[in-house]
């Protein structure tokens, strides 16, 4: 038995656990956000004896006799000031990082009421924000310090604002204080937990899934495979090419492919059950380069061929005009994959509802999620209700179904309330990235420097699934000439399937 002193009260814990798990799961102090569980992002920052501490690292057994403060434990005045100052500075966007930033601010201002900008920067150096660019958070902390130092009053916005006025976002306060709900903040009675077993290889034929041992484990509700899907196994944002799970006899397309889905009473049993699942594979050579994938005889990622989309924009005869132009420049350009690294990993909570399902989601397209889940469940759309909770960043990385359809499936099959949540690693492995592109561009102009023509060849790696690969390629091609006045163009683009992340 451990005694943990949190926000001025003593609590007893029967089992040792990470401080973050105790604060969130036992005390339901959900301002302590779980962005990575690995001490890397700072969203779980609390004060331990006045010092900023990432709550996902220490065990509660090491904290006896220490005083822990979370945003919920701030005084009313502090809550009022931080809500106002962060809101006024425009520091609150998705909000997922903000409670952690507030605890950094408090840790600083408590000992240094008049910090310099540099001292504020140092105070938040271990906390990541993917939305604001930090400047406004720093401004918000400096404004908080000033209001407290000078004992200024905090004014609410008047009802009438003029164009150009700075107004407080209506959701700033709940995000600063951590009372706003992201799906992972939902705790419901009898809620179970589910998670997918992912492919061990980017390209491998699934020969068998051995789930007997996992199913026999106490607390396991079920292990589900593609055969259990009542509707379409394939979903997809625009093109339905994405297997919800890879069936026995089928071939995986990337490391993020789900092979089976495990549901259990607790996250701990779930992890244990997943480790007991054994999958037999016939490992195949993956194709990891779009240029290789376009070659004759390359392994087919999809039976329809490896070219997902082809765009060819032509106006005039670019070859001829470039040939006759006084100056021409040909260069090769490359842009890499970009992981969005939104601070909130994907999470969904689903439950049976009116012969269908109700899903709490965090995504960029509520109706797309409804459409894909109804397709997979074989239900009419009105039987699938999707409600978006707060979205802790997306930047294009939360357009596709990731956790929502898995949660919907388990809720539908088990008739239980279920949470499906990605770890940071699973999030990075599974969700689509910004497409890497390879571009050869020739630009020509006359003797006065006036642009005459351009020619471009663009190749993008769309990875294992289409996702938004088609429209993104189209955008790349239609925008390749930039804002310049080219009357003559020849732009050829291809988006190519590989066994890389979508
Ligand atoms: S640092 Fe603790 S959740 Fe990221
Ligand atoms: S507001 Fe900081 S991560 Fe979104």
XYZ file of C-alpha atoms and ligand atoms in Angstrom:
510
model
C 0.000 0.000 0.000
C 1.347 3.418 -0.962
C 0.289 6.881 0.155
C 0.389 9.537 -2.530
C -0.138 13.218 -1.702
C -1.898 14.897 -4.635
C -3.362 18.403 -4.755
C -3.381 18.671 -0.965
C -4.990 15.273 -0.281
C -3.600 11.851 0.657
C -4.625 8.908 -1.513
C -3.923 5.214 -1.032
C -2.763 3.017 -3.887
C -2.735 -0.768 -3.533
C -0.368 -1.418 -6.409
C 2.728 0.308 -7.596
C 2.233 2.052 -10.918
C 3.522 4.926 -13.022
C 2.449 8.245 -11.529
C 0.618 9.208 -14.736
C -1.459 6.010 -14.710
C -2.352 6.568 -11.053
C -3.329 10.200 -11.635
C -5.371 9.479 -14.766
C -6.852 6.017 -14.211
C -7.355 6.054 -10.436
C -7.879 9.728 -9.589
C -9.266 10.719 -13.037
C -7.081 13.825 -13.102
C -7.235 14.013 -16.883
C -5.344 17.285 -17.231
C -2.321 14.959 -17.093
C -2.228 14.050 -20.786
C -0.663 10.905 -22.175
C 1.205 11.993 -25.283
C 3.900 9.328 -25.380
C 4.190 7.424 -22.044
C 7.932 7.596 -22.651
C 9.106 10.846 -21.096
C 9.564 12.522 -24.450
C 6.751 15.040 -24.970
C 5.951 16.764 -21.680
C 2.134 16.591 -21.938
C 2.010 14.758 -18.598
C 4.016 17.394 -16.701
C 3.104 17.867 -13.029
C 4.910 19.429 -10.089
C 6.571 17.143 -7.542
C 7.706 19.177 -4.550
C 7.568 22.239 -6.808
C 9.720 20.738 -9.571
C 8.379 19.988 -13.048
C 8.258 16.215 -13.518
C 7.031 14.051 -16.361
C 4.426 11.905 -14.656
C 4.820 9.007 -17.078
C 8.285 8.216 -15.692
C 8.321 7.831 -11.861
C 6.635 4.990 -10.005
C 4.391 6.067 -7.145
C 6.448 3.937 -4.752
C 9.233 6.490 -5.175
C 6.995 9.448 -4.353
C 5.857 8.759 -0.801
C 6.112 11.892 1.306
C 6.264 14.128 -1.756
C 3.674 16.667 -2.786
C 2.225 16.390 -6.289
C 0.285 19.179 -7.991
C -1.687 18.948 -11.226
C -3.667 21.639 -13.013
C -6.747 20.499 -11.079
C -4.922 21.537 -7.888
C -4.280 25.149 -8.889
C -5.978 27.873 -6.861
C -9.050 29.549 -8.346
C -6.984 32.670 -8.997
C -4.300 30.675 -10.827
C -6.921 28.914 -12.916
C -8.472 32.238 -13.820
C -5.148 33.852 -14.707
C -3.700 31.005 -16.786
C -6.982 30.518 -18.664
C -7.175 34.211 -19.463
C -3.502 34.777 -20.296
C -3.073 31.690 -22.486
C -6.334 32.492 -24.245
C -5.474 36.158 -24.699
C -2.037 35.317 -26.118
C -3.619 32.909 -28.629
C -1.543 30.115 -27.100
C -4.302 27.507 -27.127
C -4.914 25.597 -30.320
C -5.500 21.837 -30.124
C -4.803 22.233 -26.417
C -3.262 18.823 -25.787
C 0.096 20.228 -24.665
C -1.336 23.126 -22.696
C -1.919 21.694 -19.178
C 1.713 20.515 -19.232
C 2.812 23.993 -20.304
C 0.740 25.517 -17.489
C 2.524 23.342 -14.943
C 5.877 24.476 -16.372
C 4.657 28.064 -16.009
C 3.581 27.547 -12.414
C 6.855 25.820 -11.547
C 8.700 28.865 -12.849
C 6.483 31.699 -11.614
C 6.223 30.256 -8.089
C 9.974 30.783 -7.636
C 10.537 33.603 -10.107
C 7.543 35.953 -10.396
C 9.254 38.166 -12.976
C 10.925 35.786 -15.444
C 12.716 36.907 -18.581
C 11.683 35.546 -21.958
C 14.770 33.345 -21.938
C 13.846 31.912 -18.550
C 10.380 31.061 -19.850
C 11.932 29.349 -22.863
C 14.143 27.322 -20.531
C 11.142 26.372 -18.385
C 9.259 24.786 -21.316
C 12.286 23.341 -23.078
C 11.220 19.721 -22.438
C 7.624 20.232 -23.576
C 6.601 19.866 -27.198
C 3.828 21.840 -28.856
C 3.031 20.951 -32.477
C 0.477 23.715 -33.080
C 1.613 27.103 -31.850
C 5.282 27.502 -32.699
C 5.872 28.296 -28.972
C 5.916 32.102 -29.316
C 2.340 32.494 -28.134
C 2.816 30.041 -25.272
C 5.816 32.054 -24.108
C 3.719 35.241 -24.432
C 0.945 33.558 -22.409
C 3.346 32.620 -19.611
C 4.849 36.118 -19.488
C 1.343 37.616 -19.373
C 0.355 35.178 -16.589
C 3.395 36.274 -14.561
C 2.594 39.955 -15.076
C -1.067 39.573 -14.054
C -0.092 37.705 -10.898
C 2.821 39.976 -10.047
C 0.834 43.184 -10.440
C -2.349 41.639 -9.090
C -4.262 42.752 -12.178
C -7.866 41.875 -12.680
C -8.811 39.502 -15.455
C -11.529 40.687 -17.756
C -13.871 38.494 -19.713
C -14.513 39.465 -23.323
C -17.401 41.845 -23.828
C -20.299 40.434 -25.816
C -19.519 42.646 -28.802
C -16.179 42.495 -30.590
C -14.969 44.388 -33.631
C -13.063 43.077 -36.622
C -9.400 43.048 -35.670
C -10.010 42.605 -31.927
C -8.269 39.769 -30.115
C -10.913 37.554 -28.579
C -10.647 34.488 -26.396
C -11.369 31.182 -28.097
C -14.476 29.679 -26.596
C -12.636 26.438 -25.855
C -9.495 28.030 -24.375
C -10.513 27.653 -20.743
C -11.398 23.947 -20.865
C -8.174 23.205 -22.711
C -6.011 25.200 -20.285
C -7.629 23.574 -17.256
C -7.709 20.101 -18.756
C -11.458 19.727 -18.330
C -12.087 19.465 -22.066
C -12.429 15.848 -23.167
C -10.310 14.010 -25.700
C -11.454 10.389 -26.206
C -8.752 9.032 -23.905
C -10.252 11.148 -21.096
C -13.445 9.084 -21.249
C -13.721 6.541 -18.454
C -16.982 4.590 -18.408
C -18.125 1.744 -16.165
C -17.438 -1.712 -17.586
C -15.354 -0.276 -20.407
C -13.064 -2.835 -22.028
C -9.915 -2.276 -24.061
C -8.929 -3.492 -27.507
C -5.845 -3.357 -29.664
C -4.597 -4.871 -32.904
C -1.706 -7.267 -33.372
C 0.308 -5.701 -36.211
C 2.260 -7.396 -38.963
C 5.859 -8.328 -38.210
C 6.859 -7.783 -41.840
C 6.052 -5.153 -44.459
C 5.211 -7.888 -46.953
C 4.341 -11.394 -45.839
C 1.609 -13.913 -46.458
C -0.375 -14.667 -43.304
C -0.414 -18.462 -42.995
C -2.044 -18.930 -39.606
C -3.063 -16.986 -36.509
C -2.732 -18.928 -33.242
C -4.909 -17.276 -30.626
C -5.833 -20.205 -28.338
C -3.510 -19.237 -25.494
C -4.623 -15.613 -25.590
C -8.298 -16.554 -25.613
C -7.764 -18.809 -22.582
C -6.329 -15.954 -20.516
C -8.608 -14.735 -17.742
C -10.081 -11.366 -18.677
C -9.787 -11.759 -22.431
C -13.120 -11.035 -24.122
C -12.190 -12.204 -27.593
C -9.726 -12.331 -30.461
C -11.195 -11.210 -33.780
C -9.936 -11.620 -37.320
C -10.993 -10.460 -40.784
C -13.524 -13.324 -40.877
C -15.467 -11.661 -38.057
C -16.092 -8.468 -40.017
C -19.791 -8.380 -40.936
C -19.439 -5.939 -43.851
C -16.551 -4.953 -46.096
C -13.060 -5.870 -44.897
C -11.725 -3.045 -47.041
C -12.243 0.557 -46.037
C -10.451 3.698 -47.161
C -10.830 7.431 -47.169
C -11.523 7.820 -50.897
C -10.504 4.492 -52.392
C -11.542 1.377 -50.492
C -8.227 -0.424 -50.652
C -7.299 -0.602 -46.955
C -7.878 -3.957 -45.219
C -9.221 -3.525 -41.705
C -7.364 -6.749 -40.947
C -5.300 -9.019 -43.170
C -7.063 -12.368 -43.485
C -5.308 -15.736 -43.361
C -4.066 -16.468 -46.872
C -3.671 -12.763 -47.744
C -0.497 -10.699 -47.885
C 0.411 -7.779 -45.635
C 1.347 -4.453 -47.235
C 3.186 -2.636 -44.460
C 4.213 -2.921 -40.839
C 1.053 -1.128 -39.709
C -1.321 -3.773 -41.047
C -3.594 -5.294 -38.404
C -3.652 -9.094 -38.385
C -6.099 -9.626 -35.528
C -7.831 -7.643 -32.834
C -7.758 -8.520 -29.135
C -10.264 -7.303 -26.540
C -9.725 -7.578 -22.797
C -11.030 -6.250 -19.518
C -7.922 -4.186 -18.703
C -4.994 -2.687 -20.640
C -2.607 -4.972 -18.719
C -4.467 -8.169 -19.683
C -4.702 -6.842 -23.231
C -0.928 -6.453 -23.525
C -0.347 -9.905 -22.058
C -2.897 -11.455 -24.452
C -1.316 -9.757 -27.462
C 2.055 -11.190 -26.527
C 0.526 -14.701 -26.549
C -0.727 -14.450 -30.153
C 1.501 -16.251 -32.622
C 1.242 -15.600 -36.342
C 2.861 -17.793 -39.007
C 4.095 -15.871 -42.033
C 5.660 -16.615 -45.365
C 8.008 -13.653 -45.582
C 8.152 -11.972 -48.987
C 10.516 -9.382 -50.426
C 8.980 -5.923 -49.983
C 9.147 -3.135 -52.529
C 10.285 -0.003 -50.711
C 11.118 2.364 -53.571
C 8.511 3.847 -55.927
C 10.898 3.714 -58.890
C 11.476 -0.004 -58.267
C 7.731 -0.472 -57.823
C 7.098 0.956 -61.310
C 9.443 -1.534 -62.963
C 8.177 -4.456 -64.983
C 7.911 -7.552 -62.764
C 7.988 -5.636 -59.447
C 5.989 -7.237 -56.619
C 2.406 -6.021 -56.778
C 1.292 -4.200 -53.643
C -2.279 -4.284 -54.940
C -3.565 -6.552 -57.696
C -4.667 -3.455 -59.639
C -1.020 -2.457 -60.195
C 1.469 -0.272 -58.365
C 0.523 3.056 -59.939
C -2.275 4.524 -57.842
C -2.725 7.738 -59.805
C -1.353 9.443 -62.897
C -1.690 13.164 -63.650
C -0.524 14.804 -66.870
C -1.089 18.536 -67.222
C -0.226 20.015 -70.595
C -0.566 23.503 -72.075
C 1.280 24.228 -75.293
C 4.472 22.472 -76.361
C 6.826 22.822 -73.418
C 9.691 20.864 -75.059
C 9.724 23.157 -78.072
C 9.478 26.408 -76.072
C 12.168 25.311 -73.607
C 14.434 24.369 -76.493
C 14.061 27.846 -78.020
C 14.386 29.756 -74.723
C 17.536 31.739 -73.998
C 18.032 30.280 -70.499
C 16.972 27.012 -68.893
C 17.631 25.370 -65.538
C 16.990 21.716 -64.741
C 17.167 20.580 -61.140
C 16.230 17.565 -59.090
C 14.268 18.147 -55.885
C 13.203 15.780 -53.134
C 10.928 16.182 -50.149
C 10.971 13.553 -47.384
C 8.281 11.726 -45.468
C 6.901 13.897 -42.716
C 5.424 12.424 -39.593
C 2.755 14.810 -38.280
C 3.562 13.970 -34.652
C 0.325 15.413 -33.354
C 0.583 15.397 -29.592
C -2.552 13.303 -28.980
C -2.163 9.683 -30.132
C -5.274 8.258 -31.807
C -8.004 7.018 -29.494
C -11.667 6.068 -29.886
C -14.370 4.853 -27.537
C -17.260 2.928 -29.075
C -20.402 1.364 -27.663
C -23.482 -0.491 -28.852
C -26.293 1.872 -29.718
C -29.688 1.332 -31.350
C -28.673 -1.899 -33.162
C -25.568 -0.119 -34.364
C -22.720 1.718 -32.700
C -21.904 5.098 -31.187
C -18.280 6.220 -31.535
C -16.394 8.961 -29.700
C -13.597 9.885 -32.042
C -10.723 12.294 -32.530
C -10.365 12.785 -36.252
C -10.466 15.202 -39.147
C -13.560 13.867 -40.910
C -16.468 12.748 -38.763
C -18.683 11.846 -41.725
C -15.879 9.919 -43.425
C -15.452 7.859 -40.270
C -19.213 7.249 -40.203
C -19.110 6.175 -43.844
C -16.144 3.814 -43.406
C -17.477 2.235 -40.213
C -20.919 1.669 -41.719
C -19.262 0.094 -44.766
C -17.225 -2.243 -42.558
C -20.136 -3.176 -40.294
C -22.553 -3.581 -43.197
C -24.938 -1.149 -41.504
C -26.785 1.860 -42.903
C -25.019 5.130 -41.967
C -27.769 6.167 -39.575
C -26.863 3.174 -37.388
C -23.351 4.521 -36.920
C -23.200 7.710 -34.874
C -19.823 9.457 -34.651
C -19.153 12.296 -32.261
C -15.833 14.071 -32.402
C -14.373 14.965 -29.037
C -11.496 17.452 -28.859
C -8.826 16.695 -31.457
C -5.274 16.922 -30.127
C -3.707 17.915 -33.429
C -4.003 16.218 -36.798
C -2.303 18.236 -39.542
C -3.595 15.778 -42.138
C -2.550 12.695 -40.191
C -5.994 12.012 -38.721
C -7.969 11.924 -41.960
C -8.011 8.131 -42.213
C -9.770 5.632 -39.985
C -7.191 4.285 -37.548
C -8.777 3.316 -34.228
C -12.419 4.174 -34.881
C -13.367 1.195 -37.049
C -11.537 -1.208 -34.732
C -13.425 0.163 -31.726
C -16.708 0.052 -33.662
C -16.125 -3.580 -34.631
C -15.378 -4.745 -31.083
C -18.346 -2.795 -29.678
C -20.614 -4.305 -32.323
C -19.385 -7.870 -31.794
C -19.111 -7.884 -27.991
C -21.920 -5.446 -27.125
C -19.495 -3.789 -24.702
C -18.126 -0.268 -24.364
C -14.578 -0.373 -25.709
C -11.582 1.955 -25.872
C -8.957 1.551 -28.585
C -5.906 3.699 -28.050
C -2.624 3.828 -29.919
C 0.693 4.026 -28.151
C 2.989 6.665 -29.614
C 4.926 3.930 -31.426
C 1.754 2.414 -32.877
C 0.582 5.856 -33.966
C 3.818 6.467 -35.859
C 3.778 2.987 -37.374
C 0.163 3.048 -38.536
C -1.044 6.461 -39.652
C -0.255 7.938 -43.075
C 2.597 10.398 -43.483
C 3.039 13.336 -45.796
C 4.128 11.809 -49.101
C 7.786 11.945 -50.033
C 8.218 13.230 -53.576
C 10.928 13.204 -56.215
C 10.736 16.047 -58.753
C 12.749 16.875 -61.863
C 11.886 20.408 -62.920
C 13.071 22.426 -65.908
C 12.411 26.153 -65.853
C 13.029 28.361 -68.915
C 13.011 32.124 -69.507
C 13.799 34.618 -72.240
C 16.683 37.109 -72.393
C 14.714 39.547 -70.183
C 14.103 36.958 -67.479
C 10.441 36.458 -68.371
C 9.399 32.853 -67.709
C 8.552 30.980 -70.894
C 7.812 27.375 -69.952
C 8.257 24.683 -67.337
C 8.409 20.945 -67.407
C 8.170 18.692 -64.366
C 8.178 14.997 -63.616
C 6.838 14.188 -60.151
C 6.851 10.801 -58.422
C 5.263 10.335 -55.013
C 5.404 7.320 -52.711
C 1.875 6.699 -51.489
C 2.966 3.669 -49.471
C 0.740 0.680 -48.856
C -2.642 2.361 -49.284
C -4.186 5.170 -51.287
C -5.352 7.345 -48.399
C -5.207 10.816 -49.977
C -2.372 9.909 -52.352
C -4.416 10.729 -55.466
C -5.561 14.253 -54.505
C -2.176 15.081 -52.967
C -0.449 14.150 -56.225
C -2.970 16.233 -58.145
C -2.301 19.174 -55.823
C 1.452 18.745 -56.254
C 1.088 18.815 -60.035
C -1.391 21.688 -60.272
C 0.760 23.729 -57.886
C 4.145 22.775 -59.328
C 4.383 26.017 -61.306
C 3.909 27.981 -58.120
C 2.381 31.467 -58.364
C 4.287 32.304 -61.551
C 2.888 33.235 -64.916
C 3.747 30.178 -66.984
C 1.674 29.978 -70.147
C 3.335 26.759 -71.292
C 3.628 23.724 -68.991
C 4.103 19.976 -69.124
C 3.738 18.336 -65.701
C 3.618 14.585 -65.344
C 3.010 12.988 -61.939
C 2.578 9.486 -60.587
C 1.637 8.282 -57.112
C 3.026 4.813 -56.553
C 2.161 2.056 -54.094
C 5.025 0.551 -52.080
C 5.287 -1.459 -48.846
C 6.138 1.724 -46.930
C 3.755 3.498 -44.530
C 0.817 5.072 -46.403
S 6.452 12.860 -21.518
Fe 4.943 11.813 -20.386
S 3.383 11.417 -21.809
Fe 4.985 12.268 -23.026
S -1.687 23.509 -28.829
Fe 0.251 22.601 -28.386
S 0.188 20.671 -29.342
Fe -1.639 21.643 -30.001
